[in-house]
């Protein structure tokens, strides 16, 4: 026969593998303990008549132990499934533990309430967008950073080789015999076309800027028009016209020198 007093005198005063002392308080780590406290009334080992509530995969079960099953440890606990509805679960506990002490009935109801609240919080956490905490392994992070650095260096080398080969292709270093991907060649040609367009745009903007000539600000467009007009005028002139213009310039120079000489003589006479 099982003697509850003898069992409690041994495990309660000497040693128990489920006992845990924290801050001068004794707790029980047995999964069938009703409250988690190491006391005579709540010990599942030292009580031949015991009842508790446990949860498995979101379902509540009422575990009941009686003295008639003490000879068969495999069938020591009778498992009774409780309904998911909170009110129906409490009624089921009252029905099964109708002739049990009020201590076990009240504690089982309290445990049903706590576990129901825990399941509700778990459902809310699943549905809500909670942040996921991911542990960081320093060794893996260090290894990944080294791999990224090596990949970056290899990418730079590949780009340098690719640019060099494309330059040689454009300059026709090896003649007309090439075996190059058409997509890469088209990409280079597009880039070159964009560069030429950008150069033309920059040159057009620079021509529109104002230039200083003879102390006056003149637009570049007007300057170009004047130069074009002068070129056309020079082309229309013949050799005879150029000779006539030269004779006219010499005569005008001689006339101006004679006028200056007469003006000097008259000024000297007046001074005398």
mmCIF file of C-alpha atoms in Angstrom:
data_model
loop_
_atom_site.group_PDB
_atom_site.id
_atom_site.type_symbol
_atom_site.label_atom_id
_atom_site.label_comp_id
_atom_site.label_asym_id
_atom_site.label_seq_id
_atom_site.Cartn_x
_atom_site.Cartn_y
_atom_site.Cartn_z
ATOM 1 C CA UNK A 1 0.000 0.000 0.000
ATOM 2 C CA UNK A 2 1.048 3.587 -0.688
ATOM 3 C CA UNK A 3 1.518 5.815 2.351
ATOM 4 C CA UNK A 4 1.340 9.525 1.564
ATOM 5 C CA UNK A 5 2.821 10.589 4.900
ATOM 6 C CA UNK A 6 5.888 8.375 4.483
ATOM 7 C CA UNK A 7 6.522 9.709 0.967
ATOM 8 C CA UNK A 8 6.205 13.343 2.068
ATOM 9 C CA UNK A 9 8.492 12.784 5.087
ATOM 10 C CA UNK A 10 11.182 11.582 2.691
ATOM 11 C CA UNK A 11 10.886 14.009 -0.249
ATOM 12 C CA UNK A 12 9.673 16.978 1.775
ATOM 13 C CA UNK A 13 12.438 17.054 4.339
ATOM 14 C CA UNK A 14 15.423 15.410 2.666
ATOM 15 C CA UNK A 15 15.788 15.351 -1.124
ATOM 16 C CA UNK A 16 13.502 15.572 -4.154
ATOM 17 C CA UNK A 17 14.677 15.820 -7.768
ATOM 18 C CA UNK A 18 11.759 18.172 -8.617
ATOM 19 C CA UNK A 19 12.459 20.616 -5.774
ATOM 20 C CA UNK A 20 13.929 24.029 -6.592
ATOM 21 C CA UNK A 21 14.823 26.667 -3.985
ATOM 22 C CA UNK A 22 14.807 30.272 -5.204
ATOM 23 C CA UNK A 23 15.121 33.240 -2.808
ATOM 24 C CA UNK A 24 14.325 31.058 0.211
ATOM 25 C CA UNK A 25 11.147 29.769 -1.434
ATOM 26 C CA UNK A 26 10.595 26.171 -2.522
ATOM 27 C CA UNK A 27 9.090 25.410 -5.926
ATOM 28 C CA UNK A 28 8.189 22.174 -7.708
ATOM 29 C CA UNK A 29 9.229 21.462 -11.318
ATOM 30 C CA UNK A 30 6.935 18.455 -11.741
ATOM 31 C CA UNK A 31 4.631 18.893 -14.735
ATOM 32 C CA UNK A 32 1.597 17.585 -12.846
ATOM 33 C CA UNK A 33 1.909 20.058 -9.953
ATOM 34 C CA UNK A 34 -1.250 22.140 -9.634
ATOM 35 C CA UNK A 35 0.283 25.446 -8.449
ATOM 36 C CA UNK A 36 4.065 25.010 -8.807
ATOM 37 C CA UNK A 37 4.676 25.275 -5.052
ATOM 38 C CA UNK A 38 6.436 22.582 -3.042
ATOM 39 C CA UNK A 39 3.806 21.920 -0.346
ATOM 40 C CA UNK A 40 2.143 18.889 1.133
ATOM 41 C CA UNK A 41 -1.299 19.639 -0.320
ATOM 42 C CA UNK A 42 0.005 20.341 -3.858
ATOM 43 C CA UNK A 43 2.598 17.578 -4.197
ATOM 44 C CA UNK A 44 1.562 15.090 -6.944
ATOM 45 C CA UNK A 45 3.849 12.388 -5.508
ATOM 46 C CA UNK A 46 2.718 12.531 -1.892
ATOM 47 C CA UNK A 47 -1.048 12.563 -2.673
ATOM 48 C CA UNK A 48 -2.783 9.390 -3.847
ATOM 49 C CA UNK A 49 -5.865 11.427 -4.841
ATOM 50 C CA UNK A 50 -4.887 14.318 -7.078
ATOM 51 C CA UNK A 51 -6.275 16.391 -9.985
ATOM 52 C CA UNK A 52 -4.627 18.959 -12.279
ATOM 53 C CA UNK A 53 -5.034 20.743 -15.610
ATOM 54 C CA UNK A 54 -2.556 20.496 -18.481
ATOM 55 C CA UNK A 55 -2.427 21.940 -21.994
ATOM 56 C CA UNK A 56 -1.213 20.089 -25.102
ATOM 57 C CA UNK A 57 -1.221 21.739 -28.556
ATOM 58 C CA UNK A 58 -3.866 24.262 -27.540
ATOM 59 C CA UNK A 59 -6.228 21.691 -25.976
ATOM 60 C CA UNK A 60 -6.980 21.470 -22.229
ATOM 61 C CA UNK A 61 -7.053 18.154 -20.383
ATOM 62 C CA UNK A 62 -8.124 17.324 -16.846
ATOM 63 C CA UNK A 63 -5.776 14.736 -15.301
ATOM 64 C CA UNK A 64 -7.152 12.768 -12.377
ATOM 65 C CA UNK A 65 -5.215 10.309 -10.198
ATOM 66 C CA UNK A 66 -6.919 7.805 -7.864
ATOM 67 C CA UNK A 67 -5.589 5.213 -5.429
ATOM 68 C CA UNK A 68 -7.135 2.361 -7.421
ATOM 69 C CA UNK A 69 -4.563 2.889 -10.236
ATOM 70 C CA UNK A 70 -1.501 2.961 -7.979
ATOM 71 C CA UNK A 71 -0.554 -0.600 -8.958
ATOM 72 C CA UNK A 72 -0.251 0.426 -12.668
ATOM 73 C CA UNK A 73 2.022 3.466 -13.163
ATOM 74 C CA UNK A 74 1.340 3.499 -16.917
ATOM 75 C CA UNK A 75 -2.381 4.041 -16.277
ATOM 76 C CA UNK A 76 -1.977 6.119 -13.135
ATOM 77 C CA UNK A 77 -3.473 9.327 -14.628
ATOM 78 C CA UNK A 78 -6.917 9.442 -16.245
ATOM 79 C CA UNK A 79 -7.048 12.084 -19.019
ATOM 80 C CA UNK A 80 -10.339 13.897 -19.671
ATOM 81 C CA UNK A 81 -10.574 16.349 -22.596
ATOM 82 C CA UNK A 82 -12.180 19.693 -21.807
ATOM 83 C CA UNK A 83 -14.246 21.690 -24.344
ATOM 84 C CA UNK A 84 -12.753 24.791 -25.999
ATOM 85 C CA UNK A 85 -15.488 27.017 -24.606
ATOM 86 C CA UNK A 86 -14.402 28.561 -21.319
ATOM 87 C CA UNK A 87 -17.798 28.246 -19.574
ATOM 88 C CA UNK A 88 -18.310 24.653 -20.712
ATOM 89 C CA UNK A 89 -14.800 23.765 -19.508
ATOM 90 C CA UNK A 90 -15.594 25.053 -15.995
ATOM 91 C CA UNK A 91 -18.856 23.081 -15.950
ATOM 92 C CA UNK A 92 -16.958 19.943 -16.963
ATOM 93 C CA UNK A 93 -14.503 20.432 -14.093
ATOM 94 C CA UNK A 94 -17.416 20.815 -11.630
ATOM 95 C CA UNK A 95 -19.020 17.680 -13.012
ATOM 96 C CA UNK A 96 -15.932 15.459 -12.758
ATOM 97 C CA UNK A 97 -14.766 16.822 -9.379
ATOM 98 C CA UNK A 98 -18.196 16.949 -7.810
ATOM 99 C CA UNK A 99 -17.196 15.011 -4.648
ATOM 100 C CA UNK A 100 -13.618 16.240 -4.381
ATOM 101 C CA UNK A 101 -12.275 18.707 -1.841
ATOM 102 C CA UNK A 102 -13.005 22.369 -2.659
ATOM 103 C CA UNK A 103 -9.265 23.101 -2.679
ATOM 104 C CA UNK A 104 -8.673 21.005 -5.825
ATOM 105 C CA UNK A 105 -11.840 22.247 -7.531
ATOM 106 C CA UNK A 106 -10.947 25.933 -7.058
ATOM 107 C CA UNK A 107 -7.290 25.489 -8.047
ATOM 108 C CA UNK A 108 -8.261 23.567 -11.199
ATOM 109 C CA UNK A 109 -10.675 26.336 -12.199
ATOM 110 C CA UNK A 110 -7.984 28.954 -11.641
ATOM 111 C CA UNK A 111 -5.582 26.961 -13.792
ATOM 112 C CA UNK A 112 -8.181 26.672 -16.576
ATOM 113 C CA UNK A 113 -8.627 30.469 -16.482
ATOM 114 C CA UNK A 114 -4.884 31.157 -16.658
ATOM 115 C CA UNK A 115 -4.317 28.732 -19.534
ATOM 116 C CA UNK A 116 -7.266 30.182 -21.484
ATOM 117 C CA UNK A 117 -5.785 33.670 -21.110
ATOM 118 C CA UNK A 118 -2.410 32.385 -22.267
ATOM 119 C CA UNK A 119 -3.954 30.788 -25.381
ATOM 120 C CA UNK A 120 -5.764 34.047 -26.253
ATOM 121 C CA UNK A 121 -2.498 35.990 -26.016
ATOM 122 C CA UNK A 122 -0.766 33.416 -28.206
ATOM 123 C CA UNK A 123 -3.450 33.781 -30.906
ATOM 124 C CA UNK A 124 -3.128 37.580 -30.801
ATOM 125 C CA UNK A 125 0.650 37.373 -31.131
ATOM 126 C CA UNK A 126 0.327 35.105 -34.169
ATOM 127 C CA UNK A 127 -2.100 37.450 -35.925
ATOM 128 C CA UNK A 128 -0.331 40.691 -35.016
ATOM 129 C CA UNK A 129 2.757 41.921 -36.891
ATOM 130 C CA UNK A 130 5.263 41.310 -34.144
ATOM 131 C CA UNK A 131 8.969 41.753 -34.672
ATOM 132 C CA UNK A 132 10.933 38.578 -35.011
ATOM 133 C CA UNK A 133 14.095 38.445 -32.962
ATOM 134 C CA UNK A 134 16.825 36.689 -34.906
ATOM 135 C CA UNK A 135 20.029 35.686 -33.136
ATOM 136 C CA UNK A 136 23.284 36.861 -34.718
ATOM 137 C CA UNK A 137 26.149 34.424 -35.043
ATOM 138 C CA UNK A 138 29.402 36.405 -35.094
ATOM 139 C CA UNK A 139 31.319 33.628 -36.777
ATOM 140 C CA UNK A 140 28.856 33.426 -39.683
ATOM 141 C CA UNK A 141 28.713 37.229 -39.980
ATOM 142 C CA UNK A 142 32.520 37.430 -40.148
ATOM 143 C CA UNK A 143 32.607 34.746 -42.814
ATOM 144 C CA UNK A 144 29.931 36.466 -44.896
ATOM 145 C CA UNK A 145 31.728 39.836 -44.751
ATOM 146 C CA UNK A 146 34.947 38.236 -46.019
ATOM 147 C CA UNK A 147 33.065 36.598 -48.875
ATOM 148 C CA UNK A 148 31.464 39.935 -49.796
ATOM 149 C CA UNK A 149 34.859 41.639 -49.897
ATOM 150 C CA UNK A 150 36.290 38.928 -52.139
ATOM 151 C CA UNK A 151 33.270 39.096 -54.444
ATOM 152 C CA UNK A 152 33.599 42.888 -54.661
ATOM 153 C CA UNK A 153 37.279 42.618 -55.656
ATOM 154 C CA UNK A 154 36.473 39.956 -58.248
ATOM 155 C CA UNK A 155 33.681 42.119 -59.693
ATOM 156 C CA UNK A 156 36.020 45.096 -60.062
ATOM 157 C CA UNK A 157 38.578 42.901 -61.853
ATOM 158 C CA UNK A 158 35.921 41.520 -64.193
ATOM 159 C CA UNK A 159 34.708 45.031 -65.014
ATOM 160 C CA UNK A 160 38.266 46.179 -65.764
ATOM 161 C CA UNK A 161 38.874 43.216 -68.096
ATOM 162 C CA UNK A 162 35.531 43.764 -69.792
ATOM 163 C CA UNK A 163 36.195 47.462 -70.394
ATOM 164 C CA UNK A 164 39.658 46.733 -71.765
ATOM 165 C CA UNK A 165 38.334 44.135 -74.202
ATOM 166 C CA UNK A 166 35.555 46.443 -75.350
ATOM 167 C CA UNK A 167 38.059 49.255 -75.952
ATOM 168 C CA UNK A 168 40.172 46.925 -78.065
ATOM 169 C CA UNK A 169 37.060 45.862 -79.946
ATOM 170 C CA UNK A 170 36.148 49.465 -80.682
ATOM 171 C CA UNK A 171 39.678 50.348 -81.782
ATOM 172 C CA UNK A 172 39.900 47.174 -83.930
ATOM 173 C CA UNK A 173 43.197 46.140 -82.396
ATOM 174 C CA UNK A 174 43.020 42.566 -83.671
ATOM 175 C CA UNK A 175 41.533 43.279 -87.084
ATOM 176 C CA UNK A 176 38.123 42.096 -88.178
ATOM 177 C CA UNK A 177 38.150 38.685 -86.444
ATOM 178 C CA UNK A 178 36.102 38.942 -83.247
ATOM 179 C CA UNK A 179 34.031 36.577 -81.172
ATOM 180 C CA UNK A 180 32.153 38.910 -78.822
ATOM 181 C CA UNK A 181 28.618 38.867 -77.458
ATOM 182 C CA UNK A 182 26.391 41.161 -79.474
ATOM 183 C CA UNK A 183 24.570 42.405 -76.378
ATOM 184 C CA UNK A 184 27.808 43.675 -74.802
ATOM 185 C CA UNK A 185 28.827 45.449 -78.025
ATOM 186 C CA UNK A 186 25.414 47.115 -78.337
ATOM 187 C CA UNK A 187 25.597 48.248 -74.729
ATOM 188 C CA UNK A 188 28.977 49.916 -75.335
ATOM 189 C CA UNK A 189 27.712 51.619 -78.480
ATOM 190 C CA UNK A 190 24.720 52.992 -76.591
ATOM 191 C CA UNK A 191 26.987 54.364 -73.881
ATOM 192 C CA UNK A 192 29.231 55.985 -76.489
ATOM 193 C CA UNK A 193 26.205 57.541 -78.190
ATOM 194 C CA UNK A 194 25.032 58.994 -74.879
ATOM 195 C CA UNK A 195 28.498 60.471 -74.282
ATOM 196 C CA UNK A 196 28.504 62.116 -77.748
ATOM 197 C CA UNK A 197 25.062 63.602 -77.163
ATOM 198 C CA UNK A 198 26.175 64.993 -73.802
ATOM 199 C CA UNK A 199 29.266 66.567 -75.440
ATOM 200 C CA UNK A 200 27.167 68.222 -78.130
ATOM 201 C CA UNK A 201 24.765 69.597 -75.530
ATOM 202 C CA UNK A 202 27.637 71.015 -73.467
ATOM 203 C CA UNK A 203 29.215 72.621 -76.563
ATOM 204 C CA UNK A 204 25.912 74.196 -77.549
ATOM 205 C CA UNK A 205 25.508 75.660 -74.077
ATOM 206 C CA UNK A 206 29.060 77.019 -74.085
ATOM 207 C CA UNK A 207 28.520 78.708 -77.477
ATOM 208 C CA UNK A 208 25.449 80.489 -76.195
ATOM 209 C CA UNK A 209 27.463 82.128 -73.440
ATOM 210 C CA UNK A 210 28.527 85.744 -73.987
ATOM 211 C CA UNK A 211 32.017 86.666 -75.156
ATOM 212 C CA UNK A 212 33.854 89.949 -74.565
ATOM 213 C CA UNK A 213 35.080 91.795 -77.681
ATOM 214 C CA UNK A 214 36.284 95.429 -77.759
ATOM 215 C CA UNK A 215 34.886 96.102 -74.283
ATOM 216 C CA UNK A 216 31.347 95.053 -75.347
ATOM 217 C CA UNK A 217 29.394 91.895 -74.653
ATOM 218 C CA UNK A 218 28.473 90.103 -77.846
ATOM 219 C CA UNK A 219 26.547 86.860 -78.175
ATOM 220 C CA UNK A 220 28.380 83.988 -79.783
ATOM 221 C CA UNK A 221 25.576 83.515 -82.346
ATOM 222 C CA UNK A 222 25.888 87.131 -83.552
ATOM 223 C CA UNK A 223 29.684 86.777 -83.765
ATOM 224 C CA UNK A 224 29.307 83.683 -85.946
ATOM 225 C CA UNK A 225 26.871 85.480 -88.257
ATOM 226 C CA UNK A 226 29.352 88.378 -88.728
ATOM 227 C CA UNK A 227 32.197 85.977 -89.538
ATOM 228 C CA UNK A 228 30.036 84.155 -92.108
ATOM 229 C CA UNK A 229 29.103 87.510 -93.749
ATOM 230 C CA UNK A 230 32.789 88.544 -93.972
ATOM 231 C CA UNK A 231 33.748 85.229 -95.552
ATOM 232 C CA UNK A 232 31.003 85.566 -98.184
ATOM 233 C CA UNK A 233 32.055 89.181 -98.950
ATOM 234 C CA UNK A 234 35.703 88.161 -99.466
ATOM 235 C CA UNK A 235 34.692 85.340 -101.796
ATOM 236 C CA UNK A 236 32.608 87.731 -103.978
ATOM 237 C CA UNK A 237 35.529 90.176 -104.450
ATOM 238 C CA UNK A 238 37.667 89.821 -107.628
ATOM 239 C CA UNK A 239 41.382 90.501 -108.009
ATOM 240 C CA UNK A 240 40.715 93.820 -109.767
ATOM 241 C CA UNK A 241 38.476 94.984 -106.967
ATOM 242 C CA UNK A 242 41.188 94.147 -104.441
ATOM 243 C CA UNK A 243 43.779 96.226 -106.493
ATOM 244 C CA UNK A 244 41.393 99.207 -106.664
ATOM 245 C CA UNK A 245 40.867 99.018 -102.945
ATOM 246 C CA UNK A 246 44.660 99.001 -102.397
ATOM 247 C CA UNK A 247 45.201 102.090 -104.660
ATOM 248 C CA UNK A 248 42.403 103.915 -102.883
ATOM 249 C CA UNK A 249 43.985 103.224 -99.494
ATOM 250 C CA UNK A 250 47.435 104.552 -100.655
ATOM 251 C CA UNK A 251 45.927 107.744 -102.107
ATOM 252 C CA UNK A 252 43.977 108.356 -98.925
ATOM 253 C CA UNK A 253 47.160 107.912 -96.890
ATOM 254 C CA UNK A 254 49.128 110.441 -99.070
ATOM 255 C CA UNK A 255 46.309 112.995 -98.879
ATOM 256 C CA UNK A 256 46.105 112.751 -95.144
ATOM 257 C CA UNK A 257 49.906 113.206 -94.830
ATOM 258 C CA UNK A 258 49.851 116.373 -97.033
ATOM 259 C CA UNK A 259 47.040 117.869 -94.989
ATOM 260 C CA UNK A 260 48.975 117.253 -91.803
ATOM 261 C CA UNK A 261 52.114 119.002 -93.267
ATOM 262 C CA UNK A 262 50.174 122.167 -94.284
ATOM 263 C CA UNK A 263 48.524 122.302 -90.860
ATOM 264 C CA UNK A 264 52.000 122.180 -89.212
ATOM 265 C CA UNK A 265 53.389 125.027 -91.334
ATOM 266 C CA UNK A 266 50.451 127.294 -90.555
ATOM 267 C CA UNK A 267 50.769 126.603 -86.855
ATOM 268 C CA UNK A 268 54.494 127.504 -86.930
ATOM 269 C CA UNK A 269 53.811 130.810 -88.663
ATOM 270 C CA UNK A 270 51.262 131.832 -86.112
ATOM 271 C CA UNK A 271 53.694 131.075 -83.322
ATOM 272 C CA UNK A 272 56.371 133.258 -84.910
#
